mmCIF file of C-alpha atoms in Angstrom:
data_model
loop_
_atom_site.group_PDB
_atom_site.id
_atom_site.type_symbol
_atom_site.label_atom_id
_atom_site.label_comp_id
_atom_site.label_asym_id
_atom_site.label_seq_id
_atom_site.Cartn_x
_atom_site.Cartn_y
_atom_site.Cartn_z
ATOM 1 C CA MET V 1 20.838 11.512 -28.273
ATOM 2 C CA ARG V 2 18.109 9.070 -27.296
ATOM 3 C CA ASP V 3 14.510 10.163 -27.189
ATOM 4 C CA ASP V 4 13.652 7.805 -24.334
ATOM 5 C CA THR V 5 16.089 8.676 -21.551
ATOM 6 C CA ILE V 6 13.016 8.975 -19.341
ATOM 7 C CA ARG V 7 9.517 7.680 -19.841
ATOM 8 C CA ILE V 8 6.355 9.493 -18.858
ATOM 9 C CA GLU V 9 3.006 7.766 -18.413
ATOM 10 C CA ASP V 10 -0.264 9.480 -17.582
ATOM 11 C CA ARG V 11 -2.872 7.568 -15.630
ATOM 12 C CA GLY V 12 -5.972 8.974 -14.011
ATOM 13 C CA GLU V 13 -6.678 8.077 -10.399
ATOM 14 C CA PHE V 14 -9.027 9.386 -7.717
ATOM 15 C CA GLY V 15 -10.528 11.758 -10.274
ATOM 16 C CA LEU V 16 -7.125 13.496 -10.537
ATOM 17 C CA ALA V 17 -4.432 13.621 -13.181
ATOM 18 C CA HIS V 18 -1.702 11.146 -12.232
ATOM 19 C CA ARG V 19 1.679 11.160 -13.981
ATOM 20 C CA TYR V 20 4.532 8.673 -13.631
ATOM 21 C CA VAL V 21 8.136 9.548 -14.467
ATOM 22 C CA PHE V 22 10.451 6.573 -14.948
ATOM 23 C CA GLY V 23 14.184 6.525 -15.577
ATOM 24 C CA LEU V 24 15.718 9.128 -13.270
ATOM 25 C CA ASN V 25 17.149 6.337 -11.108
ATOM 26 C CA LEU V 26 19.509 5.057 -13.830
ATOM 27 C CA PHE V 27 22.744 6.374 -12.285
ATOM 28 C CA ASN V 28 21.848 4.755 -8.988
ATOM 29 C CA TYR V 29 20.742 1.423 -10.447
ATOM 30 C CA ASN V 30 23.650 1.226 -12.901
ATOM 31 C CA ARG V 31 26.076 2.115 -10.085
ATOM 32 C CA VAL V 32 27.476 5.086 -11.966
ATOM 33 C CA PRO V 33 30.087 6.724 -9.727
ATOM 34 C CA CYS V 34 29.188 10.369 -9.163
ATOM 35 C CA PRO V 35 28.488 12.783 -6.310
ATOM 36 C CA ILE V 36 24.930 12.406 -5.126
ATOM 37 C CA GLU V 37 24.139 16.000 -6.142
ATOM 38 C CA ARG V 38 24.848 14.974 -9.767
ATOM 39 C CA ARG V 39 22.445 12.044 -9.731
ATOM 40 C CA PRO V 40 19.490 12.809 -12.024
ATOM 41 C CA ASP V 41 16.861 11.998 -9.408
ATOM 42 C CA VAL V 42 18.488 14.416 -6.961
ATOM 43 C CA VAL V 43 19.003 17.040 -9.692
ATOM 44 C CA PHE V 44 15.286 16.863 -10.493
ATOM 45 C CA LEU V 45 14.291 17.505 -6.876
ATOM 46 C CA ALA V 46 16.875 20.224 -6.291
ATOM 47 C CA ARG V 47 16.084 22.126 -9.483
ATOM 48 C CA LEU V 48 12.358 21.861 -8.862
ATOM 49 C CA THR V 49 12.657 23.402 -5.398
ATOM 50 C CA GLU V 50 14.999 26.097 -6.731
ATOM 51 C CA ARG V 51 12.674 27.153 -9.538
ATOM 52 C CA ARG V 52 9.258 26.700 -7.918
ATOM 53 C CA VAL V 53 7.734 27.515 -4.563
ATOM 54 C CA CYS V 54 7.547 24.126 -2.866
ATOM 55 C CA ALA V 55 6.592 22.620 0.455
ATOM 56 C CA ALA V 56 7.794 19.190 1.569
ATOM 57 C CA GLN V 57 6.794 16.303 3.804
ATOM 58 C CA VAL V 58 9.469 13.996 5.256
ATOM 59 C CA ALA V 59 8.391 10.637 6.615
ATOM 60 C CA ALA V 60 8.720 9.875 10.306
ATOM 61 C CA LEU V 61 9.417 6.273 9.308
ATOM 62 C CA PHE V 62 12.548 7.529 7.532
ATOM 63 C CA LEU V 63 13.596 9.796 10.384
ATOM 64 C CA LYS V 64 13.361 7.144 13.103
ATOM 65 C CA ASP V 65 16.159 5.149 11.420
ATOM 66 C CA HIS V 66 18.525 8.141 11.523
ATOM 67 C CA VAL V 67 17.743 10.214 14.604
ATOM 68 C CA ASP V 68 16.175 9.967 18.049
ATOM 69 C CA THR V 69 14.126 13.130 17.481
ATOM 70 C CA PRO V 70 13.322 15.211 14.370
ATOM 71 C CA GLU V 71 15.255 18.119 15.887
ATOM 72 C CA GLU V 72 18.491 16.138 15.569
ATOM 73 C CA MET V 73 18.203 16.454 11.784
ATOM 74 C CA PHE V 74 16.231 19.650 11.266
ATOM 75 C CA GLY V 75 16.830 21.699 14.402
ATOM 76 C CA ALA V 76 14.153 23.733 16.132
ATOM 77 C CA PRO V 77 10.796 23.617 14.321
ATOM 78 C CA ALA V 78 10.057 27.295 14.932
ATOM 79 C CA GLY V 79 11.445 30.456 16.456
ATOM 80 C CA PRO V 80 14.282 32.834 15.584
ATOM 81 C CA ASP V 81 16.876 30.026 15.591
ATOM 82 C CA ALA V 82 14.935 27.740 13.269
ATOM 83 C CA GLU V 83 17.152 26.970 10.279
ATOM 84 C CA THR V 84 14.305 25.521 8.232
ATOM 85 C CA PRO V 85 10.915 25.882 9.985
ATOM 86 C CA TYR V 86 8.630 22.876 9.989
ATOM 87 C CA HIS V 87 5.449 21.521 11.511
ATOM 88 C CA GLU V 88 5.242 18.066 13.021
ATOM 89 C CA ALA V 89 2.201 16.327 11.520
ATOM 90 C CA ARG V 90 0.584 13.711 13.746
ATOM 91 C CA HIS V 91 -2.246 12.291 11.646
ATOM 92 C CA VAL V 92 -1.352 11.966 7.955
ATOM 93 C CA GLY V 93 1.917 10.184 7.222
ATOM 94 C CA PHE V 94 3.656 9.280 3.988
ATOM 95 C CA TYR V 95 5.710 6.194 3.200
ATOM 96 C CA ASP V 96 5.221 5.054 -0.402
ATOM 97 C CA GLY V 97 1.642 6.214 0.112
ATOM 98 C CA PHE V 98 -0.393 8.200 2.628
ATOM 99 C CA PHE V 99 -1.656 6.572 5.807
ATOM 100 C CA ASP V 100 -3.001 7.271 9.303
ATOM 101 C CA LEU V 101 -0.126 8.100 11.691
ATOM 102 C CA GLN V 102 -2.443 7.706 14.673
ATOM 103 C CA GLY V 103 -0.700 10.427 16.643
ATOM 104 C CA GLY V 104 2.880 9.522 15.736
ATOM 105 C CA ILE V 105 5.365 6.662 15.914
ATOM 106 C CA PRO V 106 8.053 5.832 18.484
ATOM 107 C CA PHE V 107 11.656 6.521 17.456
ATOM 108 C CA THR V 108 13.346 4.608 20.270
ATOM 109 C CA GLY V 109 13.031 1.197 21.894
ATOM 110 C CA ARG V 110 14.915 -1.584 23.628
ATOM 111 C CA MET V 111 15.816 -5.246 23.199
ATOM 112 C CA VAL V 112 13.679 -7.637 25.235
ATOM 113 C CA GLU V 113 14.619 -11.318 25.030
ATOM 114 C CA GLY V 114 16.204 -10.756 21.661
ATOM 115 C CA GLU V 115 13.297 -8.801 20.188
ATOM 116 C CA TRP V 116 13.104 -5.073 19.512
ATOM 117 C CA VAL V 117 10.295 -3.464 21.498
ATOM 118 C CA PRO V 118 9.504 0.187 20.675
ATOM 119 C CA ASP V 119 8.977 2.638 23.505
ATOM 120 C CA ASP V 120 5.447 3.907 24.002
ATOM 121 C CA GLU V 121 6.645 7.506 24.344
ATOM 122 C CA PRO V 122 7.687 9.855 22.966
ATOM 123 C CA ARG V 123 6.072 9.586 19.554
ATOM 124 C CA TYR V 124 6.812 11.758 16.533
ATOM 125 C CA GLY V 125 5.062 12.551 13.293
ATOM 126 C CA ASP V 126 6.104 13.453 9.753
ATOM 127 C CA CYS V 127 7.807 16.827 9.295
ATOM 128 C CA PHE V 128 6.026 19.294 7.027
ATOM 129 C CA PHE V 129 8.083 22.196 5.658
ATOM 130 C CA PRO V 130 5.899 25.051 4.336
ATOM 131 C CA ARG V 131 8.811 26.314 2.229
ATOM 132 C CA VAL V 132 11.740 24.280 0.929
ATOM 133 C CA THR V 133 14.983 26.246 0.984
ATOM 134 C CA PRO V 134 18.641 25.227 0.463
ATOM 135 C CA ALA V 135 18.806 24.828 4.264
ATOM 136 C CA PHE V 136 16.297 21.976 3.966
ATOM 137 C CA TRP V 137 18.587 19.989 1.665
ATOM 138 C CA ARG V 138 21.625 20.745 3.836
ATOM 139 C CA ALA V 139 19.762 19.397 6.855
ATOM 140 C CA VAL V 140 18.760 16.200 5.034
ATOM 141 C CA GLU V 141 22.349 15.662 3.842
ATOM 142 C CA ARG V 142 23.901 16.413 7.235
ATOM 143 C CA GLU V 143 24.318 12.687 7.862
ATOM 144 C CA GLU V 144 26.208 10.892 5.103
ATOM 145 C CA GLY V 145 23.884 8.696 3.059
ATOM 146 C CA SER V 146 20.670 10.085 4.531
ATOM 147 C CA LEU V 147 19.469 11.753 1.313
ATOM 148 C CA ASP V 148 20.033 8.542 -0.605
ATOM 149 C CA GLN V 149 18.111 6.649 2.069
ATOM 150 C CA LEU V 150 15.282 9.184 2.018
ATOM 151 C CA LEU V 151 14.732 8.409 -1.669
ATOM 152 C CA PHE V 152 15.322 4.676 -1.347
ATOM 153 C CA CYS V 153 12.761 4.373 1.434
ATOM 154 C CA HIS V 154 10.240 6.487 -0.530
ATOM 155 C CA GLY V 155 9.860 8.950 2.314
ATOM 156 C CA LEU V 156 9.470 12.321 0.552
ATOM 157 C CA VAL V 157 6.614 14.338 -0.927
ATOM 158 C CA LEU V 158 6.879 17.772 -2.517
ATOM 159 C CA TYR V 159 3.920 20.120 -2.771
ATOM 160 C CA VAL V 160 4.550 22.449 -5.720
ATOM 161 C CA GLY V 161 2.863 25.708 -6.625
ATOM 162 C CA PRO V 162 0.655 26.861 -3.741
ATOM 163 C CA THR V 163 -2.755 28.025 -4.935
ATOM 164 C CA ALA V 164 -3.140 30.626 -2.165
ATOM 165 C CA PRO V 165 -0.854 32.608 0.171
ATOM 166 C CA ASP V 166 -2.028 30.563 3.173
ATOM 167 C CA ALA V 167 -1.625 27.173 1.468
ATOM 168 C CA GLY V 168 1.124 26.156 3.893
ATOM 169 C CA GLU V 169 -0.995 26.882 6.952
ATOM 170 C CA ARG V 170 -3.957 25.049 5.474
ATOM 171 C CA MET V 171 -1.739 22.102 4.514
ATOM 172 C CA ALA V 172 -0.454 21.845 8.088
ATOM 173 C CA ARG V 173 -4.048 21.709 9.324
ATOM 174 C CA LEU V 174 -4.893 19.053 6.733
ATOM 175 C CA LEU V 175 -1.994 16.891 7.941
ATOM 176 C CA ASP V 176 -3.312 17.195 11.496
ATOM 177 C CA ALA V 177 -6.893 16.352 10.567
ATOM 178 C CA PRO V 178 -8.198 12.787 10.954
ATOM 179 C CA PHE V 179 -7.158 10.626 7.994
ATOM 180 C CA SER V 180 -9.959 8.905 6.099
ATOM 181 C CA THR V 181 -8.709 7.693 2.707
ATOM 182 C CA GLU V 182 -5.818 8.466 0.382
ATOM 183 C CA GLU V 183 -8.291 9.630 -2.266
ATOM 184 C CA THR V 184 -9.943 12.150 0.058
ATOM 185 C CA PHE V 185 -6.576 13.450 1.210
ATOM 186 C CA LEU V 186 -5.082 13.839 -2.288
ATOM 187 C CA ARG V 187 -8.161 15.614 -3.598
ATOM 188 C CA ALA V 188 -7.823 18.109 -0.747
ATOM 189 C CA VAL V 189 -4.117 18.529 -1.529
ATOM 190 C CA ALA V 190 -4.979 19.293 -5.151
ATOM 191 C CA ASP V 191 -7.006 22.286 -3.945
ATOM 192 C CA LEU V 192 -3.941 23.693 -2.147
ATOM 193 C CA TYR V 193 -1.082 22.926 -4.557
ATOM 194 C CA ALA V 194 -0.821 22.679 -8.328
ATOM 195 C CA VAL V 195 1.219 19.460 -8.296
ATOM 196 C CA ALA V 196 2.250 16.925 -5.649
ATOM 197 C CA PRO V 197 5.269 14.811 -6.740
ATOM 198 C CA LEU V 198 5.920 11.699 -4.640
ATOM 199 C CA VAL V 199 8.950 9.425 -4.491
ATOM 200 C CA GLY V 200 7.826 6.005 -5.673
ATOM 201 C CA HIS V 201 8.680 2.547 -4.368
ATOM 202 C CA ASP V 202 12.366 2.199 -3.409
ATOM 203 C CA GLY V 203 13.109 5.405 -5.302
ATOM 204 C CA GLN V 204 12.515 3.612 -8.596
ATOM 205 C CA PHE V 205 10.298 6.360 -10.024
ATOM 206 C CA PHE V 206 8.468 9.584 -9.298
ATOM 207 C CA HIS V 207 4.749 10.081 -9.662
ATOM 208 C CA ALA V 208 2.647 13.182 -9.248
ATOM 209 C CA TYR V 209 -0.974 14.164 -8.718
ATOM 210 C CA ALA V 210 -2.681 17.316 -9.983
ATOM 211 C CA ARG V 211 -6.181 18.663 -10.429
ATOM 212 C CA ASP V 212 -5.396 19.314 -14.116
ATOM 213 C CA ALA V 213 -2.783 17.562 -16.265
ATOM 214 C CA ALA V 214 -1.721 20.969 -17.574
ATOM 215 C CA ASN V 215 -0.177 21.602 -14.144
ATOM 216 C CA PHE V 216 2.501 19.006 -14.838
ATOM 217 C CA THR V 217 4.288 21.602 -16.979
ATOM 218 C CA LEU V 218 5.594 22.969 -13.665
ATOM 219 C CA LEU V 219 7.886 19.927 -13.588
ATOM 220 C CA ASP V 220 9.217 20.253 -17.142
ATOM 221 C CA VAL V 221 12.270 22.452 -16.590
ATOM 222 C CA ALA V 222 13.520 20.396 -13.645
ATOM 223 C CA LEU V 223 13.021 17.200 -15.640
ATOM 224 C CA ALA V 224 14.939 18.700 -18.570
ATOM 225 C CA ASP V 225 17.807 19.603 -16.238
ATOM 226 C CA ALA V 226 17.908 16.043 -14.904
ATOM 227 C CA VAL V 227 17.920 14.537 -18.396
ATOM 228 C CA ARG V 228 20.700 16.922 -19.420
ATOM 229 C CA VAL V 229 22.861 15.702 -16.532
ATOM 230 C CA VAL V 230 22.455 12.168 -17.871
ATOM 231 C CA GLU V 231 23.008 12.872 -21.540
ATOM 232 C CA GLU V 232 26.036 15.104 -20.986
ATOM 233 C CA SER V 233 27.781 12.584 -18.721
ATOM 234 C CA ASP V 234 30.845 10.682 -19.929
ATOM 235 C CA TRP V 235 29.250 7.424 -18.784
ATOM 236 C CA TYR V 236 26.146 7.941 -20.895
ATOM 237 C CA ARG V 237 28.078 9.010 -23.964
ATOM 238 C CA ALA V 238 30.296 5.939 -23.722
ATOM 239 C CA ASN V 239 27.425 3.507 -23.169
ATOM 240 C CA ARG V 240 24.269 4.911 -24.748
ATOM 241 C CA ASP V 241 24.196 2.276 -27.526
ATOM 242 C CA ARG V 242 24.302 -0.486 -24.898
ATOM 243 C CA LEU V 243 21.449 0.881 -22.801
ATOM 244 C CA ALA V 244 18.001 -0.697 -22.929
ATOM 245 C CA TRP V 245 14.944 -0.337 -20.764
ATOM 246 C CA SER V 246 14.747 -2.888 -18.002
ATOM 247 C CA LYS V 247 11.857 -5.309 -18.202
ATOM 248 C CA VAL V 248 11.845 -5.848 -14.462
ATOM 249 C CA ARG V 249 11.545 -3.655 -11.403
ATOM 250 C CA ASP V 250 14.370 -1.199 -12.166
ATOM 251 C CA ALA V 251 12.136 0.824 -14.524
ATOM 252 C CA CYS V 252 15.053 2.645 -16.160
ATOM 253 C CA LEU V 253 17.698 2.256 -18.855
ATOM 254 C CA MET V 254 20.150 -0.478 -17.846
ATOM 255 C CA LEU V 255 23.527 -1.326 -19.260
ATOM 256 C CA HIS V 256 23.511 -4.560 -21.296
ATOM 257 C CA GLY V 257 26.274 -6.498 -22.986
#
């Protein structure tokens, strides 16, 4: 077995520990045929949310390309019929980085003289889920290809290991507070959750922020499960001697020769 199926790099940023995980996209980028639930990037996310208490944030900029309203994908945000309760955040959005949502974005529009013009209203924000359950993943996968697109368009954040029983409520308030800078926001997040893993650009990698680098151990078991899926696959066993790390944007082992 290789000792470099994934690569981990630690870089400090914003006064926080910042860890990059490269290589979990190799099935996707090598076009390995497999069910999406067996892809290592998806295995990592699923195992992490099974083993740890996690919250999640789903980007409005992802949702607008799939639905006319968030309820079409996730159902009612609250109440006895809510399959997976969520809070619609109107001020802090995520899309390969955190930014000011300015009250939300339009999901619908119309063609005017050959150009797409978004409607002024209604506007929607990111969806924050205080607790990720299997129902969350079922909702995301309800439309074929939507989970793959969620990762490809870097529209997902997990918040792992709440530091207090009311972390979810406080996180919802933080997402509704005026956005100043990404640094200020992430430092506040680090007070509420042990680790915040983010999907990186085009799903090429994951990276995570934490107050203390020791908190990254919360990710270890899920990462090990994802690596095991790779190394026990028939494709990997047949090709492992022909795999080399890409020197370009793929940031994973690629099949050569």
